[in-house]
Amino acid sequence: MAKNVGKVLLLAGSILATGYGLMKLTVPDEHEMRKRLDPQLLKEADRVKAQHQERTQQVLDQMRQVAESDKPMWGNSKN
């Protein structure tokens, strides 16, 4: 029984390692993808990324302001 468990673990580990190795070999990283992009698409991607970062920063600023006050984030509280 212990032999079979060892074989199964070895086989499973080999399959996982092979899958991970193939992924690292075939999937390009962000730098390689940016090099392959058409300049027009690259400009569009940069524009969208900047917009996303700006929206994220706005939300974080709002959360920081709300954390410092006693008001709830979802609106005015009428008691």
mmCIF file of C-alpha atoms in Angstrom:
data_model
loop_
_atom_site.group_PDB
_atom_site.id
_atom_site.type_symbol
_atom_site.label_atom_id
_atom_site.label_comp_id
_atom_site.label_asym_id
_atom_site.label_seq_id
_atom_site.Cartn_x
_atom_site.Cartn_y
_atom_site.Cartn_z
ATOM 1 C CA MET A 1 0.000 0.000 0.000
ATOM 2 C CA ALA A 2 2.755 2.473 0.915
ATOM 3 C CA LYS A 3 4.417 1.661 -2.410
ATOM 4 C CA ASN A 4 1.285 2.601 -4.309
ATOM 5 C CA VAL A 5 0.875 5.863 -2.403
ATOM 6 C CA GLY A 6 4.481 6.777 -3.175
ATOM 7 C CA LYS A 7 3.981 6.013 -6.865
ATOM 8 C CA VAL A 8 0.809 8.075 -7.001
ATOM 9 C CA LEU A 9 2.479 11.023 -5.278
ATOM 10 C CA LEU A 10 5.475 10.795 -7.607
ATOM 11 C CA LEU A 11 3.224 10.613 -10.662
ATOM 12 C CA ALA A 12 1.051 13.517 -9.477
ATOM 13 C CA GLY A 13 4.132 15.614 -8.731
ATOM 14 C CA SER A 14 5.570 14.836 -12.149
ATOM 15 C CA ILE A 15 2.332 15.822 -13.881
ATOM 16 C CA LEU A 16 2.138 19.085 -11.927
ATOM 17 C CA ALA A 17 5.786 19.931 -12.596
ATOM 18 C CA THR A 18 5.393 19.185 -16.303
ATOM 19 C CA GLY A 19 2.275 21.373 -16.523
ATOM 20 C CA TYR A 20 3.968 24.242 -14.703
ATOM 21 C CA GLY A 21 7.072 23.953 -16.889
ATOM 22 C CA LEU A 22 4.990 23.975 -20.079
ATOM 23 C CA MET A 23 3.073 27.010 -18.851
ATOM 24 C CA LYS A 24 6.270 28.935 -18.106
ATOM 25 C CA LEU A 25 7.675 27.988 -21.522
ATOM 26 C CA THR A 26 4.638 28.879 -23.616
ATOM 27 C CA VAL A 27 2.909 31.799 -21.850
ATOM 28 C CA PRO A 28 4.605 35.160 -22.468
ATOM 29 C CA ASP A 29 5.105 37.587 -19.612
ATOM 30 C CA GLU A 30 3.764 41.154 -19.652
ATOM 31 C CA HIS A 31 6.956 42.616 -21.144
ATOM 32 C CA GLU A 32 6.927 40.175 -24.064
ATOM 33 C CA MET A 33 3.228 40.815 -24.686
ATOM 34 C CA ARG A 34 3.776 44.581 -24.776
ATOM 35 C CA LYS A 35 6.587 44.146 -27.326
ATOM 36 C CA ARG A 36 4.231 42.179 -29.605
ATOM 37 C CA LEU A 37 1.359 44.665 -29.440
ATOM 38 C CA ASP A 38 0.531 47.009 -32.275
ATOM 39 C CA PRO A 39 1.506 50.586 -31.279
ATOM 40 C CA GLN A 40 -2.140 51.711 -31.508
ATOM 41 C CA LEU A 41 -3.256 48.897 -29.185
ATOM 42 C CA LEU A 42 -0.381 49.678 -26.836
ATOM 43 C CA LYS A 43 -1.548 53.293 -26.547
ATOM 44 C CA GLU A 44 -5.106 52.110 -25.885
ATOM 45 C CA ALA A 45 -3.918 49.631 -23.227
ATOM 46 C CA ASP A 46 -1.873 52.351 -21.517
ATOM 47 C CA ARG A 47 -4.865 54.709 -21.562
ATOM 48 C CA VAL A 48 -7.176 52.088 -20.030
ATOM 49 C CA LYS A 49 -4.577 51.191 -17.412
ATOM 50 C CA ALA A 50 -4.168 54.859 -16.433
ATOM 51 C CA GLN A 51 -7.949 55.265 -16.137
ATOM 52 C CA HIS A 52 -8.169 52.177 -13.951
ATOM 53 C CA GLN A 53 -5.383 53.398 -11.689
ATOM 54 C CA GLU A 54 -7.074 56.803 -11.384
ATOM 55 C CA ARG A 55 -10.420 55.237 -10.432
ATOM 56 C CA THR A 56 -8.728 52.952 -7.929
ATOM 57 C CA GLN A 57 -6.908 55.906 -6.365
ATOM 58 C CA GLN A 58 -10.185 57.856 -6.103
ATOM 59 C CA VAL A 59 -11.860 54.960 -4.305
ATOM 60 C CA LEU A 60 -8.912 54.567 -1.940
ATOM 61 C CA ASP A 61 -8.934 58.303 -1.186
ATOM 62 C CA GLN A 62 -12.665 58.186 -0.486
ATOM 63 C CA MET A 63 -12.220 55.173 1.800
ATOM 64 C CA ARG A 64 -9.410 56.966 3.645
ATOM 65 C CA GLN A 65 -11.614 60.045 4.161
ATOM 66 C CA VAL A 66 -14.522 57.948 5.410
ATOM 67 C CA ALA A 67 -12.256 56.020 7.764
ATOM 68 C CA GLU A 68 -11.204 59.312 9.367
ATOM 69 C CA SER A 69 -14.797 60.535 9.826
ATOM 70 C CA ASP A 70 -17.823 59.201 11.663
ATOM 71 C CA LYS A 71 -20.048 59.235 8.573
ATOM 72 C CA PRO A 72 -20.897 56.006 6.730
ATOM 73 C CA MET A 73 -19.469 55.569 3.244
ATOM 74 C CA TRP A 74 -22.850 54.965 1.598
ATOM 75 C CA GLY A 75 -24.299 58.410 2.221
ATOM 76 C CA ASN A 76 -25.612 60.872 4.730
ATOM 77 C CA SER A 77 -26.956 59.452 7.941
ATOM 78 C CA LYS A 78 -30.154 61.080 9.220
ATOM 79 C CA ASN A 79 -30.880 60.372 12.860
#
